[in-house]
Amino acid sequence: MNILITGACGHIGSYLVENLHKIKKVKKAFLIDNLESNRLDTLFNYKKKNKIEFFKRDLTDPKSLKGFKNINLVIHLASMTNAAKSFKLRKEMYSNNLNSFKTVINFCKKNRVKLIHVSTTSVYTKNTSLVDENCEKKYLKPQSPYAKIKLIEEKILKNLGKKLKYNTFRLGTIAGVSKGIRFHTAVNNFCLSVALGESIKVYKTALHQFRPYLSLGDVFKLFKFTIEKNFYENDIYNVVSNNYTVYEIIKKIRKYRKNIKISNVYSPIMNHLSYHVSKKKLSAKGLYLNSNLDRDIANTLNLFKNIK
Ligand SMILES: NC(=O)c1ccc[n+]([C@@H]2O[C@H](COP(=O)([O-])OP(=O)(O)OC[C@H]3O[C@@H](n4cnc5c(N)ncnc54)[C@H](O)[C@@H]3O)[C@@H](O)[C@H]2O)c1
């Protein structure tokens, strides 16, 4: 089959492309990115056997996917993704992410192409217990513009009914190393701070709150599973390796680096209370994810091993 990957130069996209040869069903991949993230280096030295072709396209242009033929699946990863900065970039983010999304779904509808749509577990709001995909609406109150946009995308897909075959995957916060690694998400950001000898900045009150995390390796398993099992049910699934508190994450980092300083910071998204995100629904479909993130943390810290 032929697939088209948007946002291919990003943190997740570059990991997927690097490992694509492990999905035998994929014969060719067309990679799309507008290179706004400036991660040209992700395109260097890809393994030849992946059979990939790169196209610089901005998906906010409704015609940007014109001319792509014989595509069976789109994995849509292109987005502006910094949740904390999305408060200041609200307008740009709404415009970029929703217009890109529209280009993708119009392409999929017109050409009968399946879609893997990624959302975020940040669509859930404060809750002291477990949240799952069927939770009451009152628990779906995303705090950041970034997560609000994801919820809008989910609704647009739901309203399309059977016009499109897709799954929406609500991903936990990603941890792990790829060519396009970013450091604005929690685990990677903590590792960066430790490597630079700076204090880990924790949102005030967040130290003992649970959050859902997801190893890059587990995201790849998700894509492989979806493609190999033809898993498109027009439904929403949480995708989580495990739920941890910030304190537990810091304890994991401490296994590799002993001297860690912690300081409290304010953030507009810190008023989330503790929540566990259930992964039962996906497990029941046969995909059980359970990375403890130790390897992701070790690999991330290892990137800085020669820096004093
Ligand atoms: N990383 C996480 O922790 C996390 C968690 C939950 C969900 N997600 C979602 O997974 C997807 C991929 O995340 P990521 O971490 O790889 O993000 P990323 O920011 O590393 O990569 C996104 C890529 O999309 C490209 N892009 C942005 N706008 C574009 C446009 N208009 N046209 C073409 N390309 C465009 C950027 O240049 C970038 O290379 C996003 O939808 C994100 O919201 C990520």
mmCIF file of C-alpha atoms in Angstrom, residues 8-15 37-39 41-42 46 81 174-185 187-189 191-192 216 296-304:
data_model
loop_
_atom_site.group_PDB
_atom_site.id
_atom_site.type_symbol
_atom_site.label_atom_id
_atom_site.label_comp_id
_atom_site.label_asym_id
_atom_site.label_seq_id
_atom_site.Cartn_x
_atom_site.Cartn_y
_atom_site.Cartn_z
ATOM 1 C CA ALA A 8 6.781 13.937 8.523
ATOM 2 C CA CYS A 9 9.679 16.051 9.823
ATOM 3 C CA GLY A 10 8.235 16.292 13.328
ATOM 4 C CA HIS A 11 8.985 14.428 16.525
ATOM 5 C CA ILE A 12 6.580 11.572 15.813
ATOM 6 C CA GLY A 13 6.702 11.707 12.007
ATOM 7 C CA SER A 14 10.476 11.353 11.788
ATOM 8 C CA TYR A 15 10.396 8.327 14.128
ATOM 9 C CA SER A 37 9.802 23.720 12.191
ATOM 10 C CA ASN A 38 13.072 24.040 10.273
ATOM 11 C CA ARG A 39 13.942 20.392 10.827
ATOM 12 C CA ASP A 41 18.021 17.508 9.132
ATOM 13 C CA THR A 42 15.304 14.908 9.705
ATOM 14 C CA TYR A 46 16.953 8.015 5.607
ATOM 15 C CA THR A 81 1.949 21.595 18.594
ATOM 16 C CA ILE A 174 5.315 11.710 24.008
ATOM 17 C CA ALA A 175 8.695 10.682 25.412
ATOM 18 C CA GLY A 176 11.633 9.445 23.414
ATOM 19 C CA VAL A 177 14.268 10.249 20.851
ATOM 20 C CA SER A 178 13.748 10.790 17.141
ATOM 21 C CA LYS A 179 15.528 12.851 14.497
ATOM 22 C CA GLY A 180 12.848 15.522 14.921
ATOM 23 C CA ILE A 181 12.830 15.428 18.732
ATOM 24 C CA ARG A 182 11.313 18.446 20.441
ATOM 25 C CA PHE A 183 11.830 19.510 24.018
ATOM 26 C CA HIS A 184 8.668 21.442 24.881
ATOM 27 C CA THR A 185 6.843 18.401 26.271
ATOM 28 C CA VAL A 187 9.709 14.315 29.899
ATOM 29 C CA ASN A 188 12.028 15.589 27.171
ATOM 30 C CA ASN A 189 12.003 19.065 28.678
ATOM 31 C CA CYS A 191 15.843 15.717 30.518
ATOM 32 C CA LEU A 192 17.040 18.838 28.707
ATOM 33 C CA LEU A 216 7.609 6.851 20.852
ATOM 34 C CA ASP A 296 13.224 6.858 26.385
ATOM 35 C CA ILE A 297 14.633 8.814 29.319
ATOM 36 C CA ALA A 298 18.042 7.096 29.116
ATOM 37 C CA ASN A 299 18.202 7.717 25.333
ATOM 38 C CA THR A 300 17.225 11.379 25.725
ATOM 39 C CA LEU A 301 19.820 12.011 28.440
ATOM 40 C CA ASN A 302 22.358 10.136 26.357
ATOM 41 C CA LEU A 303 22.001 12.715 23.560
ATOM 42 C CA PHE A 304 23.819 15.144 25.875
#
